[in-house]
Amino acid sequence: MSESENTSVRIPTFLDVCEGWHKAATNVQTLNRLLHTDAAIAQTPKEVIWTLNKAKLYRYVPVLPEEKRHKIPLLLVFAIMNRPYVLDLRPGHSFVEYMLKQGYDVYLMDWGIPGPEDKNLSFDDYTLEYLPRAIRKFKAVSGATEFSMLGWCLGALISTLYAALRPDDGLKNLILLTAPLDFSDKSAGGFSRWASHEAFSPDHLVELLGNVPGEIIDTGAKMLKPVENYIGSYVNLWDRINDPHTVDAWHAMNTWVRDTIPMAGAAYKQLINDFYKENRLMNGTLSIRGERVELSHLTASVLNVIAEADHITPPCQSERVMDLIGSEDKELFRVRGGHIGIMAGRGAEKNTWPHMDAWLAARSD
Amino acid sequence: MSQNNNGFDVFDPLGVYKNMRDAQLDAWAKVMVELVNSEAYAEATGVMLQNYLSNTGPVLKAMEAAMQQTLANLNLPSRDDVTRLAERLINIEMRLDSLDAKLDEIHPPTSRPAPKPTRAPKGKARSKENQE
């Protein structure tokens, strides 16, 4: 009998069993820690340069001297119903950190956590009240007359509205990430189907609750893939619980996922009624503070990044906008991955970030 | 000896269990995704939510009215009072921001020194409350 055969049929000793139990106990401890503590997230140094109500505008401290930096600063705009620090998730795996190292002057718009007094905030306010004021301050502080903007998810929707309504405000480059803009296909993805259904009325929900609790939004997002989110994620973690890289990544992401925030009631109603149900932006019937949104007025250079396996914003919701915008310089970039994974997953550093950097670098000096 | 041609290890029962588990989860995930993407699920969710809101709405409103009455009797501000106050503060903030814009035109903030380049710390955890 060979040595390998001896190994494969070896009967475990009492010591092996004890070792196994000890390992299992350690793993349970690790799991408990991951589930009930917060990871070290959003560590890149920054300063607040503007605040209004709950909104804050951050400027990240540059890591390169001024002469090595790009001239055109970059403003990051995230969604209104999640915390924006997913863009600066953890040291060594942070989009903000990466862009600082590539020589960008990076700013981040944090919409804040809406309180009961903010239940009437709508996309009109975000687009034409908060964002222009933040941009004014951002331009004043950076000294730049032109700027680039990256919008992600509903942040991309707000960025698109702003870019179409204020084309002469200095926006040179616009990066749209998983932008939910076109809701013509009511069967594309769970959200579209649920929100477009006549049985679902957001008015009653908002009337009773004011703002929509983060738990409802979180549950809705998780129910799009219930087995993966409620079981698969934990099973995969358990399988790799001895791998520190996997554990750190999972911990950081879980910290972000658990940090749910409410969505302003008026914005929620508008999202469901004007966008999901009536598809007003694509139909050309959307008005923001009385101004008709004409996508043809959007003339900034556009990089539209689509996640091919996105179940929250299916690719079809982001594609058609390319035919409607007035930009001459535009590119559609497809990435393999999901809604969050393309920016915060393991492949982001090799695929999404370098492509965005290359596209932006060519237009930032 | 321990492996057959399919990579199936007869002496690794945990591996066998994991393969079966993953296959089951995959199958279950596909069924569930189809289910939640169906018209019937969308309708059921909408109807359930409406029923929930219809049933809890009157209770919540009655509780709110009772709470407001209690707070008024105790000479304490209600949530609505605090909300109104917050709204006024936001309006004042808007005006201040407009004034700030005018000040920036007179004294551009670019004359202030920019933060010095630094390296991001690779270290300690901070609680979320301290991040801002």
mmCIF file of N, CA and C in Angstrom, chain A residues 172-250:
data_model
loop_
_atom_site.group_PDB
_atom_site.id
_atom_site.type_symbol
_atom_site.label_atom_id
_atom_site.label_comp_id
_atom_site.label_asym_id
_atom_site.label_seq_id
_atom_site.Cartn_x
_atom_site.Cartn_y
_atom_site.Cartn_z
ATOM 1 N N LYS A 172 -17.873 68.494 -17.581
ATOM 2 C CA LYS A 172 -17.161 68.089 -18.801
ATOM 3 C C LYS A 172 -17.332 66.587 -19.054
ATOM 4 N N ASN A 173 -17.176 65.817 -17.982
ATOM 5 C CA ASN A 173 -17.242 64.358 -18.139
ATOM 6 C C ASN A 173 -18.247 63.765 -17.160
ATOM 7 N N LEU A 174 -19.055 62.859 -17.659
ATOM 8 C CA LEU A 174 -20.055 62.223 -16.805
ATOM 9 C C LEU A 174 -19.897 60.706 -16.898
ATOM 10 N N ILE A 175 -19.662 60.087 -15.739
ATOM 11 C CA ILE A 175 -19.623 58.627 -15.699
ATOM 12 C C ILE A 175 -20.896 58.138 -15.026
ATOM 13 N N LEU A 176 -21.643 57.315 -15.744
ATOM 14 C CA LEU A 176 -22.869 56.748 -15.187
ATOM 15 C C LEU A 176 -22.601 55.289 -14.847
ATOM 16 N N LEU A 177 -22.895 54.925 -13.620
ATOM 17 C CA LEU A 177 -22.686 53.541 -13.188
ATOM 18 C C LEU A 177 -24.033 52.914 -12.863
ATOM 19 N N THR A 178 -24.361 51.853 -13.538
ATOM 20 C CA THR A 178 -25.631 51.135 -13.326
ATOM 21 C C THR A 178 -26.786 52.122 -13.144
ATOM 22 N N ALA A 179 -26.969 52.942 -14.149
ATOM 23 C CA ALA A 179 -27.953 54.033 -14.061
ATOM 24 C C ALA A 179 -29.367 53.554 -14.413
ATOM 25 N N PRO A 180 -30.312 53.645 -13.459
ATOM 26 C CA PRO A 180 -31.697 53.254 -13.770
ATOM 27 C C PRO A 180 -32.431 54.415 -14.439
ATOM 28 N N LEU A 181 -32.532 54.380 -15.755
ATOM 29 C CA LEU A 181 -33.082 55.522 -16.493
ATOM 30 C C LEU A 181 -34.291 55.155 -17.356
ATOM 31 N N ASP A 182 -34.277 53.947 -17.884
ATOM 32 C CA ASP A 182 -35.306 53.549 -18.836
ATOM 33 C C ASP A 182 -36.145 52.403 -18.251
ATOM 34 N N PHE A 183 -37.417 52.683 -18.002
ATOM 35 C CA PHE A 183 -38.265 51.674 -17.360
ATOM 36 C C PHE A 183 -39.355 51.187 -18.317
ATOM 37 N N SER A 184 -39.031 51.199 -19.606
ATOM 38 C CA SER A 184 -40.054 50.800 -20.586
ATOM 39 C C SER A 184 -40.352 49.305 -20.502
ATOM 40 N N ASP A 185 -39.363 48.487 -20.159
ATOM 41 C CA ASP A 185 -39.596 47.048 -20.042
ATOM 42 C C ASP A 185 -40.013 46.737 -18.602
ATOM 43 N N LYS A 186 -41.302 46.579 -18.416
ATOM 44 C CA LYS A 186 -41.832 46.379 -17.059
ATOM 45 C C LYS A 186 -41.513 44.994 -16.502
ATOM 46 N N SER A 187 -41.027 44.105 -17.357
ATOM 47 C CA SER A 187 -40.715 42.760 -16.848
ATOM 48 C C SER A 187 -39.214 42.587 -16.617
ATOM 49 N N ALA A 188 -38.462 43.676 -16.775
ATOM 50 C CA ALA A 188 -37.010 43.575 -16.604
ATOM 51 C C ALA A 188 -36.648 43.716 -15.126
ATOM 52 N N GLY A 189 -36.421 42.611 -14.479
ATOM 53 C CA GLY A 189 -36.015 42.650 -13.076
ATOM 54 C C GLY A 189 -37.195 42.751 -12.128
ATOM 55 N N GLY A 190 -36.954 42.277 -10.914
ATOM 56 C CA GLY A 190 -38.010 42.239 -9.910
ATOM 57 C C GLY A 190 -38.539 43.604 -9.532
ATOM 58 N N PHE A 191 -37.645 44.573 -9.344
ATOM 59 C CA PHE A 191 -38.072 45.912 -8.933
ATOM 60 C C PHE A 191 -39.071 46.495 -9.922
ATOM 61 N N SER A 192 -38.731 46.379 -11.206
ATOM 62 C CA SER A 192 -39.602 46.932 -12.249
ATOM 63 C C SER A 192 -40.974 46.289 -12.177
ATOM 64 N N ARG A 193 -40.966 44.977 -12.039
ATOM 65 C CA ARG A 193 -42.228 44.250 -12.017
ATOM 66 C C ARG A 193 -43.075 44.643 -10.796
ATOM 67 N N TRP A 194 -42.414 44.671 -9.633
ATOM 68 C CA TRP A 194 -43.167 44.983 -8.401
ATOM 69 C C TRP A 194 -43.665 46.428 -8.427
ATOM 70 N N ALA A 195 -42.732 47.334 -8.757
ATOM 71 C CA ALA A 195 -43.066 48.756 -8.655
ATOM 72 C C ALA A 195 -44.094 49.165 -9.706
ATOM 73 N N SER A 196 -44.052 48.512 -10.866
ATOM 74 C CA SER A 196 -44.956 48.909 -11.946
ATOM 75 C C SER A 196 -46.349 48.306 -11.779
ATOM 76 N N HIS A 197 -46.457 47.323 -10.918
ATOM 77 C CA HIS A 197 -47.744 46.636 -10.786
ATOM 78 C C HIS A 197 -48.804 47.577 -10.192
ATOM 79 N N GLU A 198 -50.002 47.479 -10.742
ATOM 80 C CA GLU A 198 -51.061 48.392 -10.301
ATOM 81 C C GLU A 198 -51.441 48.174 -8.832
ATOM 82 N N ALA A 199 -51.162 46.968 -8.319
ATOM 83 C CA ALA A 199 -51.526 46.690 -6.917
ATOM 84 C C ALA A 199 -50.622 47.442 -5.939
ATOM 85 N N PHE A 200 -49.487 47.905 -6.426
ATOM 86 C CA PHE A 200 -48.542 48.576 -5.530
ATOM 87 C C PHE A 200 -48.679 50.088 -5.664
ATOM 88 N N SER A 201 -49.050 50.715 -4.572
ATOM 89 C CA SER A 201 -49.166 52.183 -4.575
ATOM 90 C C SER A 201 -48.239 52.761 -3.504
ATOM 91 N N PRO A 202 -47.246 53.542 -3.910
ATOM 92 C CA PRO A 202 -46.334 54.108 -2.919
ATOM 93 C C PRO A 202 -46.976 55.228 -2.113
ATOM 94 N N ASP A 203 -48.076 55.818 -2.632
ATOM 95 C CA ASP A 203 -48.687 56.982 -1.976
ATOM 96 C C ASP A 203 -49.159 56.650 -0.563
ATOM 97 N N HIS A 204 -49.814 55.487 -0.442
ATOM 98 C CA HIS A 204 -50.356 55.079 0.848
ATOM 99 C C HIS A 204 -49.216 54.840 1.847
ATOM 100 N N LEU A 205 -48.170 54.202 1.355
ATOM 101 C CA LEU A 205 -46.996 53.891 2.195
ATOM 102 C C LEU A 205 -46.367 55.167 2.737
ATOM 103 N N VAL A 206 -46.189 56.125 1.842
ATOM 104 C CA VAL A 206 -45.518 57.374 2.221
ATOM 105 C C VAL A 206 -46.417 58.218 3.120
ATOM 106 N N GLU A 207 -47.711 58.182 2.837
ATOM 107 C CA GLU A 207 -48.654 58.954 3.651
ATOM 108 C C GLU A 207 -48.605 58.490 5.106
ATOM 109 N N LEU A 208 -48.481 57.179 5.263
ATOM 110 C CA LEU A 208 -48.496 56.627 6.624
ATOM 111 C C LEU A 208 -47.138 56.734 7.327
ATOM 112 N N LEU A 209 -46.060 56.488 6.577
ATOM 113 C CA LEU A 209 -44.743 56.395 7.221
ATOM 114 C C LEU A 209 -43.888 57.654 7.061
ATOM 115 N N GLY A 210 -44.250 58.530 6.159
ATOM 116 C CA GLY A 210 -43.409 59.715 5.910
ATOM 117 C C GLY A 210 -42.243 59.338 5.015
ATOM 118 N N ASN A 211 -41.150 58.947 5.620
ATOM 119 C CA ASN A 211 -40.030 58.401 4.841
ATOM 120 C C ASN A 211 -40.166 56.879 4.760
ATOM 121 N N VAL A 212 -39.580 56.299 3.741
ATOM 122 C CA VAL A 212 -39.641 54.842 3.611
ATOM 123 C C VAL A 212 -38.474 54.238 4.399
ATOM 124 N N PRO A 213 -38.762 53.427 5.408
ATOM 125 C CA PRO A 213 -37.678 52.892 6.246
ATOM 126 C C PRO A 213 -36.657 52.092 5.438
ATOM 127 N N GLY A 214 -35.401 52.204 5.876
ATOM 128 C CA GLY A 214 -34.320 51.490 5.200
ATOM 129 C C GLY A 214 -34.545 49.991 5.167
ATOM 130 N N GLU A 215 -35.212 49.481 6.200
ATOM 131 C CA GLU A 215 -35.433 48.029 6.268
ATOM 132 C C GLU A 215 -36.318 47.560 5.117
ATOM 133 N N ILE A 216 -37.296 48.386 4.750
ATOM 134 C CA ILE A 216 -38.187 48.001 3.638
ATOM 135 C C ILE A 216 -37.392 47.975 2.332
ATOM 136 N N ILE A 217 -36.572 48.987 2.130
ATOM 137 C CA ILE A 217 -35.770 49.051 0.899
ATOM 138 C C ILE A 217 -34.770 47.891 0.872
ATOM 139 N N ASP A 218 -34.151 47.635 2.015
ATOM 140 C CA ASP A 218 -33.167 46.561 2.107
ATOM 141 C C ASP A 218 -33.816 45.196 1.840
ATOM 142 N N THR A 219 -34.998 44.986 2.451
ATOM 143 C CA THR A 219 -35.691 43.712 2.243
ATOM 144 C C THR A 219 -36.075 43.557 0.772
ATOM 145 N N GLY A 220 -36.549 44.645 0.174
ATOM 146 C CA GLY A 220 -36.905 44.595 -1.248
ATOM 147 C C GLY A 220 -35.720 44.200 -2.102
ATOM 148 N N ALA A 221 -34.555 44.803 -1.817
ATOM 149 C CA ALA A 221 -33.353 44.492 -2.606
ATOM 150 C C ALA A 221 -32.922 43.043 -2.386
ATOM 151 N N LYS A 222 -33.005 42.594 -1.143
ATOM 152 C CA LYS A 222 -32.573 41.217 -0.864
ATOM 153 C C LYS A 222 -33.541 40.188 -1.448
ATOM 154 N N MET A 223 -34.811 40.554 -1.516
ATOM 155 C CA MET A 223 -35.800 39.601 -2.040
ATOM 156 C C MET A 223 -35.675 39.395 -3.553
ATOM 157 N N LEU A 224 -34.874 40.223 -4.206
ATOM 158 C CA LEU A 224 -34.645 40.005 -5.640
ATOM 159 C C LEU A 224 -33.881 38.707 -5.863
ATOM 160 N N LYS A 225 -33.024 38.371 -4.898
ATOM 161 C CA LYS A 225 -32.293 37.100 -4.940
ATOM 162 C C LYS A 225 -32.296 36.521 -3.524
ATOM 163 N N PRO A 226 -33.425 36.011 -3.105
ATOM 164 C CA PRO A 226 -33.559 35.658 -1.679
ATOM 165 C C PRO A 226 -32.599 34.568 -1.212
ATOM 166 N N VAL A 227 -32.404 33.552 -2.009
ATOM 167 C CA VAL A 227 -31.551 32.444 -1.540
ATOM 168 C C VAL A 227 -30.101 32.904 -1.425
ATOM 169 N N GLU A 228 -29.623 33.625 -2.424
ATOM 170 C CA GLU A 228 -28.238 34.120 -2.388
ATOM 171 C C GLU A 228 -28.021 35.057 -1.201
ATOM 172 N N ASN A 229 -28.988 35.971 -0.986
ATOM 173 C CA ASN A 229 -28.789 36.995 0.043
ATOM 174 C C ASN A 229 -29.019 36.497 1.460
ATOM 175 N N TYR A 230 -29.998 35.616 1.632
ATOM 176 C CA TYR A 230 -30.319 35.190 2.997
ATOM 177 C C TYR A 230 -29.599 33.910 3.403
ATOM 178 N N ILE A 231 -29.127 33.133 2.435
ATOM 179 C CA ILE A 231 -28.470 31.861 2.781
ATOM 180 C C ILE A 231 -27.091 31.761 2.126
ATOM 181 N N GLY A 232 -27.065 31.912 0.805
ATOM 182 C CA GLY A 232 -25.830 31.677 0.048
ATOM 183 C C GLY A 232 -24.647 32.500 0.533
ATOM 184 N N SER A 233 -24.900 33.752 0.845
ATOM 185 C CA SER A 233 -23.828 34.636 1.286
ATOM 186 C C SER A 233 -23.144 34.090 2.553
ATOM 187 N N TYR A 234 -23.965 33.586 3.484
ATOM 188 C CA TYR A 234 -23.419 33.069 4.743
ATOM 189 C C TYR A 234 -22.754 31.704 4.545
ATOM 190 N N VAL A 235 -23.327 30.905 3.667
ATOM 191 C CA VAL A 235 -22.739 29.588 3.381
ATOM 192 C C VAL A 235 -21.355 29.769 2.746
ATOM 193 N N ASN A 236 -21.276 30.690 1.783
ATOM 194 C CA ASN A 236 -19.982 30.944 1.126
ATOM 195 C C ASN A 236 -18.959 31.470 2.115
ATOM 196 N N LEU A 237 -19.416 32.329 3.011
ATOM 197 C CA LEU A 237 -18.499 32.864 4.023
ATOM 198 C C LEU A 237 -17.984 31.733 4.907
ATOM 199 N N TRP A 238 -18.889 30.852 5.329
ATOM 200 C CA TRP A 238 -18.494 29.754 6.225
ATOM 201 C C TRP A 238 -17.447 28.855 5.553
ATOM 202 N N ASP A 239 -17.638 28.634 4.256
ATOM 203 C CA ASP A 239 -16.686 27.788 3.527
ATOM 204 C C ASP A 239 -15.287 28.394 3.491
ATOM 205 N N ARG A 240 -15.218 29.740 3.510
ATOM 206 C CA ARG A 240 -13.915 30.408 3.364
ATOM 207 C C ARG A 240 -13.540 31.197 4.618
ATOM 208 N N ILE A 241 -14.056 30.780 5.738
ATOM 209 C CA ILE A 241 -13.894 31.591 6.946
ATOM 210 C C ILE A 241 -12.454 31.619 7.467
ATOM 211 N N ASN A 242 -11.631 30.727 6.961
ATOM 212 C CA ASN A 242 -10.223 30.749 7.373
ATOM 213 C C ASN A 242 -9.349 31.577 6.443
ATOM 214 N N ASP A 243 -9.971 32.130 5.408
ATOM 215 C CA ASP A 243 -9.214 32.963 4.467
ATOM 216 C C ASP A 243 -9.370 34.438 4.870
ATOM 217 N N PRO A 244 -8.316 35.056 5.393
ATOM 218 C CA PRO A 244 -8.451 36.437 5.909
ATOM 219 C C PRO A 244 -8.928 37.448 4.875
ATOM 220 N N HIS A 245 -8.522 37.264 3.598
ATOM 221 C CA HIS A 245 -8.949 38.213 2.561
ATOM 222 C C HIS A 245 -10.468 38.153 2.358
ATOM 223 N N THR A 246 -10.974 36.935 2.287
ATOM 224 C CA THR A 246 -12.426 36.770 2.109
ATOM 225 C C THR A 246 -13.169 37.338 3.312
ATOM 226 N N VAL A 247 -12.654 37.036 4.498
ATOM 227 C CA VAL A 247 -13.308 37.485 5.730
ATOM 228 C C VAL A 247 -13.337 39.019 5.791
ATOM 229 N N ASP A 248 -12.218 39.660 5.491
ATOM 230 C CA ASP A 248 -12.157 41.127 5.535
ATOM 231 C C ASP A 248 -13.123 41.749 4.520
ATOM 232 N N ALA A 249 -13.118 41.186 3.309
ATOM 233 C CA ALA A 249 -13.995 41.721 2.260
ATOM 234 C C ALA A 249 -15.459 41.556 2.657
ATOM 235 N N TRP A 250 -15.799 40.386 3.170
ATOM 236 C CA TRP A 250 -17.192 40.112 3.558
ATOM 237 C C TRP A 250 -17.605 41.024 4.708
#
